[in-house]
XYZ file of C-alpha atoms in Angstrom:
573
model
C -38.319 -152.886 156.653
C -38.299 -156.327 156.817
C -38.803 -156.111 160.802
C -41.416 -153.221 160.140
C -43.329 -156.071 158.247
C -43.400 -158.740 160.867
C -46.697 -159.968 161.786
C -49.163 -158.583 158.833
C -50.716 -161.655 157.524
C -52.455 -160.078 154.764
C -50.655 -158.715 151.659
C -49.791 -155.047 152.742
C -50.988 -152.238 150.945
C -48.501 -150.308 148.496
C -49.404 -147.089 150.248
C -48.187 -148.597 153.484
C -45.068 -150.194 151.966
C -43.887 -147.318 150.709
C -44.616 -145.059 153.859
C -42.597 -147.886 155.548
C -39.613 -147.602 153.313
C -39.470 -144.089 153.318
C -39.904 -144.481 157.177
C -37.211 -147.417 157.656
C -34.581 -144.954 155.082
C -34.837 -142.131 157.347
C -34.372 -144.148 160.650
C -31.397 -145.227 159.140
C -29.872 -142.494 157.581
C -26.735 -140.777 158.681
C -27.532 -138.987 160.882
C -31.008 -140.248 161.303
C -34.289 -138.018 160.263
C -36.090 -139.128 162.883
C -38.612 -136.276 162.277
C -39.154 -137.285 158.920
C -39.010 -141.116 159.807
C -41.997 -139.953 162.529
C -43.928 -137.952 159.935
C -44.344 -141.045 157.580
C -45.228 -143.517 160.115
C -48.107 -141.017 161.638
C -49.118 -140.713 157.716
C -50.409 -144.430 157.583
C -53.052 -143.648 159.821
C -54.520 -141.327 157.482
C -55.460 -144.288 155.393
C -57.665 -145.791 158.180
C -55.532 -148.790 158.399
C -56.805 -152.332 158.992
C -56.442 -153.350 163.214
C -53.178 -155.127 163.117
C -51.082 -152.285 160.983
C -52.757 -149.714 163.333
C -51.084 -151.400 166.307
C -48.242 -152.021 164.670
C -47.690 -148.793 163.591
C -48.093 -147.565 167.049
C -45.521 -149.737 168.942
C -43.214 -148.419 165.898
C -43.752 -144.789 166.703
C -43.820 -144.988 170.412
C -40.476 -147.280 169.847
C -38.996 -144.741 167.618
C -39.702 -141.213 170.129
C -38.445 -143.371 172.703
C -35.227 -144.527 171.898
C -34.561 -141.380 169.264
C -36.728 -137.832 170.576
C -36.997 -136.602 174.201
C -40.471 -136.409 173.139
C -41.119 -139.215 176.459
C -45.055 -138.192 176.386
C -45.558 -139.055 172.935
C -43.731 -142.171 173.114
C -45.494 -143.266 176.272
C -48.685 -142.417 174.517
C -48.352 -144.757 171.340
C -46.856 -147.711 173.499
C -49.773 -147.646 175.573
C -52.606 -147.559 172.677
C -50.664 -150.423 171.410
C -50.621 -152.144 174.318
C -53.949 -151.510 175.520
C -56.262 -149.817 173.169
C -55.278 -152.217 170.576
C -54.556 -155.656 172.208
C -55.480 -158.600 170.392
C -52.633 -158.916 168.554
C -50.431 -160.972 170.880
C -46.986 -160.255 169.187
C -47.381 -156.574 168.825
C -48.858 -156.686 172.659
C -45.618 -158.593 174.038
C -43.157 -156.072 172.516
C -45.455 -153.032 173.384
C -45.211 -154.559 176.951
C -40.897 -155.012 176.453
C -40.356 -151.490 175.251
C -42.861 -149.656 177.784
C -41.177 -151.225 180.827
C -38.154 -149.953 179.450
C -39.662 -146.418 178.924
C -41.245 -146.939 182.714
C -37.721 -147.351 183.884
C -35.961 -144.648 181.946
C -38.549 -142.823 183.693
C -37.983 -143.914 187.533
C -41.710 -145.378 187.297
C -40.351 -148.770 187.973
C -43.759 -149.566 190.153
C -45.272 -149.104 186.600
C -42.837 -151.302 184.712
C -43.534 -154.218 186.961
C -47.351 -155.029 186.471
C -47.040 -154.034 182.863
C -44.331 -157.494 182.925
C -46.448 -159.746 185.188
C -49.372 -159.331 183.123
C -47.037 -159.969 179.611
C -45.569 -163.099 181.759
C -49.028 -164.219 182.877
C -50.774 -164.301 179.072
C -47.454 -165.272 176.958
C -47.023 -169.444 178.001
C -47.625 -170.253 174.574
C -45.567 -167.880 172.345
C -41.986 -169.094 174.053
C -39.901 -166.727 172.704
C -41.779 -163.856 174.546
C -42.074 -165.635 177.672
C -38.751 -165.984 178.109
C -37.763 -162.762 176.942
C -39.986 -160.846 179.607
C -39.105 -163.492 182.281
C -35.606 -162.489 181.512
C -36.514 -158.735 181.107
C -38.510 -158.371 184.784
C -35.475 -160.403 186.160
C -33.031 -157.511 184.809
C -35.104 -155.241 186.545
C -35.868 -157.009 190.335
C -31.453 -157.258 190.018
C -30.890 -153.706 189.233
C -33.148 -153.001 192.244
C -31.193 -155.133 194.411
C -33.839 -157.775 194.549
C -31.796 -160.829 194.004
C -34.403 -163.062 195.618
C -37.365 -162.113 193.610
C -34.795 -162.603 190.375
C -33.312 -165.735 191.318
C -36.747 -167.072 191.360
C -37.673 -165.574 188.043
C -34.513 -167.307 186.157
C -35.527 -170.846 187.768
C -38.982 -170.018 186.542
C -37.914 -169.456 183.092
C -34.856 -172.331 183.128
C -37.855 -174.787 183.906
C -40.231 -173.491 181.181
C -36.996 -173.360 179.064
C -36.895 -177.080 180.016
C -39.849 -178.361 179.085
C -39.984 -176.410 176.164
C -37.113 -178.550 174.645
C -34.004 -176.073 175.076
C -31.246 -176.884 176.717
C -29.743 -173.554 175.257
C -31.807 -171.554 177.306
C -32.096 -173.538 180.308
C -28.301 -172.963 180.320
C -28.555 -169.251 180.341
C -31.277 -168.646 182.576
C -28.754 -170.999 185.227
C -26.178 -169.029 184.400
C -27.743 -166.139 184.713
C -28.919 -167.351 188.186
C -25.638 -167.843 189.317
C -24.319 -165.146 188.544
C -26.653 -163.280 190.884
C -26.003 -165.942 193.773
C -22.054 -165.105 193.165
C -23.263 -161.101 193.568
C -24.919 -162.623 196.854
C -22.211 -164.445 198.314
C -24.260 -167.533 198.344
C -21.124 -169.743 197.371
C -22.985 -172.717 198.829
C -25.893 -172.567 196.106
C -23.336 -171.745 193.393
C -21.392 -174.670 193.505
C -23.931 -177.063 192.108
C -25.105 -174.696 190.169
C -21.813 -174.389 187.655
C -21.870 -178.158 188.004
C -24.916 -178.308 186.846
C -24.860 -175.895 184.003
C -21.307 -177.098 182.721
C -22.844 -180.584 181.926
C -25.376 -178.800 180.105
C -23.199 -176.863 178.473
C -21.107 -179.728 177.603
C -23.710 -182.146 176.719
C -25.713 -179.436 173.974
C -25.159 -179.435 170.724
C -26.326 -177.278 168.345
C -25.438 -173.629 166.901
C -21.552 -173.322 167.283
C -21.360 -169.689 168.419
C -24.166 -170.220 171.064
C -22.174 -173.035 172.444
C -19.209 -171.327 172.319
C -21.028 -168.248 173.883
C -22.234 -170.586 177.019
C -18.769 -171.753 177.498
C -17.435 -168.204 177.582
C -20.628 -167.356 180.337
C -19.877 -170.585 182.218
C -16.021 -169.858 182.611
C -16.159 -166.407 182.856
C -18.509 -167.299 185.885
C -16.307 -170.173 187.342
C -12.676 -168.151 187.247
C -15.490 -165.335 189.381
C -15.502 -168.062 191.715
C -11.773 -169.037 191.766
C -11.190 -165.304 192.250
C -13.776 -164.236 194.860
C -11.995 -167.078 196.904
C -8.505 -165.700 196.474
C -7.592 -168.852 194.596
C -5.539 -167.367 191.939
C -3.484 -170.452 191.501
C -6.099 -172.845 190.931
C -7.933 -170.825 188.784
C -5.125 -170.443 185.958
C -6.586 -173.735 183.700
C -10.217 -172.372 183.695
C -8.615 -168.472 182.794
C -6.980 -170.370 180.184
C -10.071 -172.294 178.744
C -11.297 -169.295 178.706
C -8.931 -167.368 176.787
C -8.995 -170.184 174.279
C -12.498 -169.834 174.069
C -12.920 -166.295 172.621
C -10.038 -167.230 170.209
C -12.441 -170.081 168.982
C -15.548 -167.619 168.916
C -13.457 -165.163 166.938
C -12.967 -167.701 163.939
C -16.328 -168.396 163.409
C -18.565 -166.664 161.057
C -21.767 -164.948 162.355
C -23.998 -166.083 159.732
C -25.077 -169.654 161.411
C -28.420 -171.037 160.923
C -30.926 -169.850 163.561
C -32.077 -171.908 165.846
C -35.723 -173.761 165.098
C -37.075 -173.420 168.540
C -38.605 -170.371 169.689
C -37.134 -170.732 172.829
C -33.746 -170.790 171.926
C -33.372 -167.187 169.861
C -31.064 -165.240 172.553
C -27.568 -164.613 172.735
C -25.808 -164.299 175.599
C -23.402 -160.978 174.395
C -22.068 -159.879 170.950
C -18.678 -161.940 170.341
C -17.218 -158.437 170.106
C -18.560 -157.774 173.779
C -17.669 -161.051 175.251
C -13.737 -160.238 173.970
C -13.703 -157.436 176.335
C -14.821 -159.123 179.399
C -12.299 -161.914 179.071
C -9.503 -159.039 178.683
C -11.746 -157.725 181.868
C -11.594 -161.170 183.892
C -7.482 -161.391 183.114
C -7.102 -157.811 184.269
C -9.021 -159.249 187.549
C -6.639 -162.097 187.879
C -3.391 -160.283 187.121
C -4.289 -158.054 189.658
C -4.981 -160.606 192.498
C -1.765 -162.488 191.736
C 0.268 -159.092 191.875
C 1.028 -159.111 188.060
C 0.780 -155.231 187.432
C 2.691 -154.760 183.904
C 0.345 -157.493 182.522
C -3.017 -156.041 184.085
C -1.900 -152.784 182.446
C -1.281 -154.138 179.051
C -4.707 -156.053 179.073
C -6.411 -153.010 180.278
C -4.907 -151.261 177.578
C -5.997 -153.943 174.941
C -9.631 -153.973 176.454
C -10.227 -149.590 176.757
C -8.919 -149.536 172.768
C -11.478 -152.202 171.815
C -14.367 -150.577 173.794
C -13.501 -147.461 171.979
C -13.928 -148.760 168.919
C -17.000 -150.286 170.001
C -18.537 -147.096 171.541
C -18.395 -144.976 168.363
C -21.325 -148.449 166.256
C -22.779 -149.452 169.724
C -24.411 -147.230 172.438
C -25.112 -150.174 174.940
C -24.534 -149.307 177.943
C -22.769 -152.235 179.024
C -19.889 -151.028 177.601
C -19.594 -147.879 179.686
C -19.992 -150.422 182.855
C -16.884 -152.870 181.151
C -15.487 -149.328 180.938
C -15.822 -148.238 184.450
C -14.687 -151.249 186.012
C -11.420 -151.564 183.850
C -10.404 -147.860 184.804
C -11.413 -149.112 188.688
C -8.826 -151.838 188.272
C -5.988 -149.703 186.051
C -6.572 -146.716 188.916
C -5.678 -149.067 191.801
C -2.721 -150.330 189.588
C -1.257 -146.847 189.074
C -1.746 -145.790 192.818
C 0.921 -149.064 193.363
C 3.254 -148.343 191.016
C 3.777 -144.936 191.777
C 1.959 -143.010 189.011
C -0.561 -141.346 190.857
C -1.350 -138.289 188.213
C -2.323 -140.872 185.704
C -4.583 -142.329 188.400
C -6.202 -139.077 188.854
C -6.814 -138.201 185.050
C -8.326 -141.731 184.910
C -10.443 -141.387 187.931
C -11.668 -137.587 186.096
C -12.445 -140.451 183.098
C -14.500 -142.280 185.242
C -16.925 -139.224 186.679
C -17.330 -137.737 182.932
C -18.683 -141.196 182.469
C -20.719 -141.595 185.506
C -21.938 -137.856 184.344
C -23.527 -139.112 181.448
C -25.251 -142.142 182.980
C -27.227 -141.716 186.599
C -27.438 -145.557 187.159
C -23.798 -146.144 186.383
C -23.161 -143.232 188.967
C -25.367 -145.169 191.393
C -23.646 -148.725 190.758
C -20.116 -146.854 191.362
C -20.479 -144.088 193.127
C -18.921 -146.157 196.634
C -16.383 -147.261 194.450
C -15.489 -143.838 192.932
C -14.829 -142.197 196.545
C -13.087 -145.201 197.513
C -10.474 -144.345 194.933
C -9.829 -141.126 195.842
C -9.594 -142.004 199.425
C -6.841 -144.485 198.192
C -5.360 -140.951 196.077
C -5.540 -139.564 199.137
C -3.611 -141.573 201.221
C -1.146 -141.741 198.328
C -0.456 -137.696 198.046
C -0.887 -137.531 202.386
C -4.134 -135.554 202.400
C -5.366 -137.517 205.237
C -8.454 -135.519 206.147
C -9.752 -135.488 202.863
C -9.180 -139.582 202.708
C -11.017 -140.024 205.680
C -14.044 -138.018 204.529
C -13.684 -139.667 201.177
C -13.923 -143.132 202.739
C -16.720 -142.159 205.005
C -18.536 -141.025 202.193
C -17.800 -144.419 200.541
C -19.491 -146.184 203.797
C -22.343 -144.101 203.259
C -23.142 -145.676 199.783
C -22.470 -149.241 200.162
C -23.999 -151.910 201.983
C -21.356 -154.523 200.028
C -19.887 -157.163 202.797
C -16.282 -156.998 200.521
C -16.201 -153.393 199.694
C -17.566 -152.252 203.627
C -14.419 -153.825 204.423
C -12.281 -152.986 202.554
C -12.732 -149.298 202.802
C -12.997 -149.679 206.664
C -9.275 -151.680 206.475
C -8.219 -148.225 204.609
C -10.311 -146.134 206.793
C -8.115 -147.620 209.894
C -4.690 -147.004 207.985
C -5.518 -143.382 207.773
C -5.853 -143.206 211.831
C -2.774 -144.918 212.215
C -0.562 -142.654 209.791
C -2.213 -139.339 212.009
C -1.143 -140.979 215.143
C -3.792 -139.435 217.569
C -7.059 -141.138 216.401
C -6.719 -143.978 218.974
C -9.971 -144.404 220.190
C -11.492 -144.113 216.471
C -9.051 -147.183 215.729
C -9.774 -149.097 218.244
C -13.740 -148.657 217.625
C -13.033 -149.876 213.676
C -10.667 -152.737 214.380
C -13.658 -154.506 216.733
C -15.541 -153.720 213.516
C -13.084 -155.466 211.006
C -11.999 -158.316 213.514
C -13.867 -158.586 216.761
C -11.195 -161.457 218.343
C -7.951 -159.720 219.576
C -6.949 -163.459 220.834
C -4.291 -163.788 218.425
C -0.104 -162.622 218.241
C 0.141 -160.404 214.904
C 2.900 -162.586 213.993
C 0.815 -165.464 213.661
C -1.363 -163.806 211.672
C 1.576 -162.713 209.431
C 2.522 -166.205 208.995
C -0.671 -167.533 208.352
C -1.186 -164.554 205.610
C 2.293 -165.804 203.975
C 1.859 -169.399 203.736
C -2.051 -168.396 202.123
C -0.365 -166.243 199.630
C 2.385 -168.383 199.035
C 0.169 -170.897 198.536
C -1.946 -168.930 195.731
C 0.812 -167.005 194.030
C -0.315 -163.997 195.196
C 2.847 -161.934 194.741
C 1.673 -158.321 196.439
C 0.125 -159.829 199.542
C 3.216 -161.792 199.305
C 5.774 -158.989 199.502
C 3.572 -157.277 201.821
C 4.089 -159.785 204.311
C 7.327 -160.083 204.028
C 8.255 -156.813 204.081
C 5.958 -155.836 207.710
C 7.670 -159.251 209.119
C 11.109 -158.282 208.260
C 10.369 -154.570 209.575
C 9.001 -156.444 213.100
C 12.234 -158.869 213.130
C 14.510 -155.726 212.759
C 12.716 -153.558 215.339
C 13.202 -156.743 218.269
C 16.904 -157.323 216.973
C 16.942 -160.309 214.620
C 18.444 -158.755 211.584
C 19.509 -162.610 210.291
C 15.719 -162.817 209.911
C 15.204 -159.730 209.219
C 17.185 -160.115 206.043
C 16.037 -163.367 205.469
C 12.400 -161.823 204.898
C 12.949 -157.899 202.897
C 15.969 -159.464 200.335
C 12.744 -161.519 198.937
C 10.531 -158.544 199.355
C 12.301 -156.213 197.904
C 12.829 -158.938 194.798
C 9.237 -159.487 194.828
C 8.180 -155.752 194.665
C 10.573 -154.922 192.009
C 8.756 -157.798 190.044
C 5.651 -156.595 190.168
C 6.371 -153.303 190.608
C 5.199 -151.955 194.409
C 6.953 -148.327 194.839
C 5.166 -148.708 198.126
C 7.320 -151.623 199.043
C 10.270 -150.813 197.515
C 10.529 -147.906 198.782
C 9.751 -149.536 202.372
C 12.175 -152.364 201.379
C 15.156 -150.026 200.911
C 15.095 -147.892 203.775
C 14.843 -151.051 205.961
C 17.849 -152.576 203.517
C 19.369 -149.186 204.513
C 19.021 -149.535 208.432
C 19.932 -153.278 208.903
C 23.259 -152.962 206.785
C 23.826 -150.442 208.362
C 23.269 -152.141 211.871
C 25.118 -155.053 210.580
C 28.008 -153.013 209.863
C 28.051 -153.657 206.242
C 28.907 -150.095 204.355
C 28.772 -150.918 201.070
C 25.111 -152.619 201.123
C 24.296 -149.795 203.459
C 25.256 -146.887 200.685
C 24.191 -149.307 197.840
C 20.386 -149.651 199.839
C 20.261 -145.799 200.424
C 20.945 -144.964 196.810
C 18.119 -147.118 195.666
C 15.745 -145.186 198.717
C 16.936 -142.274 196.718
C 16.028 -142.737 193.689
C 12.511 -144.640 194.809
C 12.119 -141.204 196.748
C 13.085 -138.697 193.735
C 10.670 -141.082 191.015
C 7.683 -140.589 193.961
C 8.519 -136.807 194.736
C 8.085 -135.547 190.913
C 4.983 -137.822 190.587
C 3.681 -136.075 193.553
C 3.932 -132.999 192.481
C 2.857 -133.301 188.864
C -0.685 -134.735 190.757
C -1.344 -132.178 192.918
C -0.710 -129.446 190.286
C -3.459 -130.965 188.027
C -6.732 -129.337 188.441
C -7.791 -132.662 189.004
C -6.582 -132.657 192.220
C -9.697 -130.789 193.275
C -11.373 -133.849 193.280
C -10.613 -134.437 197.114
C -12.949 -132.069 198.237
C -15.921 -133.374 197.061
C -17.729 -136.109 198.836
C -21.911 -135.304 197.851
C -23.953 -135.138 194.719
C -22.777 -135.669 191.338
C -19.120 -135.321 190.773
C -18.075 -131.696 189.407
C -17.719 -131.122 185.395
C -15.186 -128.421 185.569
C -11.957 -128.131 187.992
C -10.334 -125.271 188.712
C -6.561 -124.898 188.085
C -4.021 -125.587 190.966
C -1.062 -123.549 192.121
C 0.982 -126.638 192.838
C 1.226 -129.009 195.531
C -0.174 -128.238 198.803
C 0.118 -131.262 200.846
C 3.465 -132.381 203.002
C 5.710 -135.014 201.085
C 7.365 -135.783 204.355
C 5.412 -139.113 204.547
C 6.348 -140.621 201.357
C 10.295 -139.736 202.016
């Protein structure tokens, strides 16, 4: 009611205050009556309402058919009069101007949405809060369009008005904001003195404990992005854990803290609630890089319960994207350890949620074929992993991701055998200079990941060096690289590995002439085999499995039972 109210100077009518608490108690009744919450807010124009409560009342409506009716012409209709029919009024203007760009965008009339910002931007200099909110609002929207020029320019806008309007506060999360588009770039050279910038801002402000707390979290969370996007998962572990100390610090503290006196300065970054998930999201991250599987699993686990909890108060749809991305990461985790029917329920999770939400289809859709090429590979349907990764190409123009589904693209030619010239074609893509011996490379990979702790890559390495050693006869090194694979993979765990580890165990004892080793290595091959045998089965019966054959449109609702497996398991034995 209170927020119905804001903005009438004169003493408001009892007619309209009680139309606006009948109103307010049926928005936020459970469930809502939005009909009957619409009916009393069209009632106060019966009473010929002064200017201001007219205008008002329209941004309420239009906000209220918006957000609650599919009723989009009606909504569009009483944003507009409020914004244009009605406009002297500057704060009911700048909201009309928030909410309708919204509406534009719901709508796919983005080319609307724009000029409807510029011109709140252009008239708005001297009511701060607005300004800043619309700079940060038509920022939003040149990033979801890919834009990240036009948006970078928009945040340094706003972080210098921010500046000369006295707060720090905001100057920090306009920067921030900045650099975390430059990190979406690539542009690691701009980013550096960026986060040096912005973490002697953050450092130096003082003022509302949660919002400094809340810039430290952005700030970290954006500096262990760095660390990681470099591979350095080493010499990120003090910021990961300044982090993780910082949302145990935000937890403690009460939100009831005096507001802010400047204008400028009334934003949060996320809800405390919101920023707990992303730091459970950012150690999921690093445990993966550094080959920690178990732990990436129990953190994703933490982080899906809590947005759970979340999803039932809050329909934000940042959630469903913290969602999406933390069944990405847990997917790739299961393919590794051998649980591949998990993996494919959880990637059936992720296309009921990209269902429901066209953008978040959009934003994942590369990523979402990707998987399933990688659950291809996994259960040997080659042909449908190569037209699920070619799919993936299709909708991605990300340096990282291009990559590494070409990288995946190329294993699938070289399991089949007799796609030489296809190879050939994608390694010049992936590496144009053939100058080098693939041992050196090998090397060079180990001492990185050595360096960096990160264990997979690690055991990887080893495990393709010892297999090389053994195939030109020098089982001493041989041995002296899989014993520390095979230690490595069981650590972390790999069933790929393992299971490459011990057959190779298998051969070289039994080259070496050592019988006991030899039988003790083929048992473990056995049982590696048997655990990734019943897993592979128990995927391809799923209806799930069905999945594989599509590559276009919207992923199906419905699957159709299967019969049982239908692909060869000769591969994975």
């Amino acid at each position: 009611l209170t927020y119905l109210m804001a903005g009438t100077a004169e003493a408001p009518e009892p007619w309209y205050l009680a139309l606006l608490g009948f109103a307010e108690h049926f928005r936020t009744s459970s469930p809502p009556k939005i009909r009957l919450c619409v009916h009393c807010l069209q009632a106060v124009f019966q009473f010929k309402p002064p200017p201001r409560v007219e205008a008002r009342t329209h941004l309420q409506l239009g906000s209220v058919l918006y957000r609650h009716t599919n009723n989009s012409e009606l909504a569009q209709t009483h944003l507009e009069k409020a914004l244009y029919q009605i406009s002297q009024f500057e704060d009911v203007k700048f909201e009309a101007a928030s909410i309708l760009s919204e509406f534009y965008c719901q709508q796919n009339l983005v080319d609307s949405a724009k000029p409807v910002l510029r011109k709140a931007i252009q008239i708005s200099q001297q009511t701060p809060y607005w300004h800043c909110r619309l700079l940060f609002q038509l920022a939003q929207l040149h990033a979801l369009e890919k834009d990240l020029v036009s948006a970078c320019d928009l945040l340094g806008v706003g972080a210098e008005y921010a500046r000369v309007m006295g707060s720090e506060y905001t100057r920090a999360l306009f920067l921030l904001s900045k650099g975390m588009l430059l990190l979406m770039e690539r542009k690691l050279s701009e980013v550096h003195p960026l986060l040096t910038l912005c973490g002697t801002i953050v450092e130096n402000w003082q003022g509302n404990p949660i919002q400094k707390e809340s810039l430290r979290v952005f700030f970290l969370v954006l500096q262990v992005t760095h660390y990681l996007d470099a591979g350095q998962v080493k010499s990120v572990k003090p910021c990961l854990k300044q982090l993780q100390q910082c949302i145990q610090t935000i937890s403690t503290l009460h939100d009831d803290e005096i507001l802010p006196t400047n204008p400028a300065a009334l934003f949060h970054w996320l809800p405390k609630e919101h920023m707990c998930v992303l730091v459970y999201l950012v150690t999921v991250m690093h445990s993966m890089q550094a080959g920690y599987l178990e732990k990436a699993q129990k953190y994703t686990d933490k982080a899906l319960m809590q947005l759970e909890k979340l999803k039932m108060l809050d329909s934000s749809s940042i959630l469903s994207t913290f969602q999406v991305i933390l069944l990405e990461h847990i997917i790739m985790c299961r393919l590794v350890t051998g649980h591949k029917a998990t993996a494919l329920q959880e990637i059936s999770q992720v296309c009921q949620l990209c269902q429901q939400s066209p953008r978040l289809f959009t934003n994942h859709a590369a990523q979402l074929h990707t998987l399933l090429g990688l659950y291809c590979i996994s259960v040997n349907c080659m042909d449908n992993a190569e037209a699920q990764f070619t799919a993936a190409l299709q909708m991605t123009t990300h340096q990282e991701l291009w990559t590494f589904i070409v990288t995946n693209l190329a294993s699938v030619y070289i399991r089949e055998g007799n796609r030489h010239q296809e190879l050939y074609s994608l390694l010049e893509r992936i590496n144009p200079d053939h100058n080098f011996p693939v041992r050196r490379f090998l090397r060079e990979t180990l001492k990185m990941s050595n360096a960096e702790d990160l264990n997979r890559l690690t055991a990887c390495s080893l495990v393709l060096l010892g297999h090389i050693f053994f195939v030109l006869g020098n089982h001493r090194e041989s041995n002296n690289m899989v014993v520390p694979a095979m230690q490595l993979a069981s650590k972390i765990p790999d069933m790929s590995v393992q299971l490459w580890s011990s057959a190779l165990l298998k051969d070289l004892n039994k080259a070496c002439g050592n019988t006991m080793d030899a039988h003790e290595a083929a048992q473990m091959h056995q049982n590696f085999s048997q655990q990734l045998l019943q897993d592979h089965i128990a995927a391809c019966s799923l209806p799930e499995h069905n999945l594989i054959s599509w590559t276009d449109g919207l992923p199906p609702v419905q699957f159709q039972p299967q019969n049982g497996p239908t692909t060869s398991l000769a591969s994975l034995l």
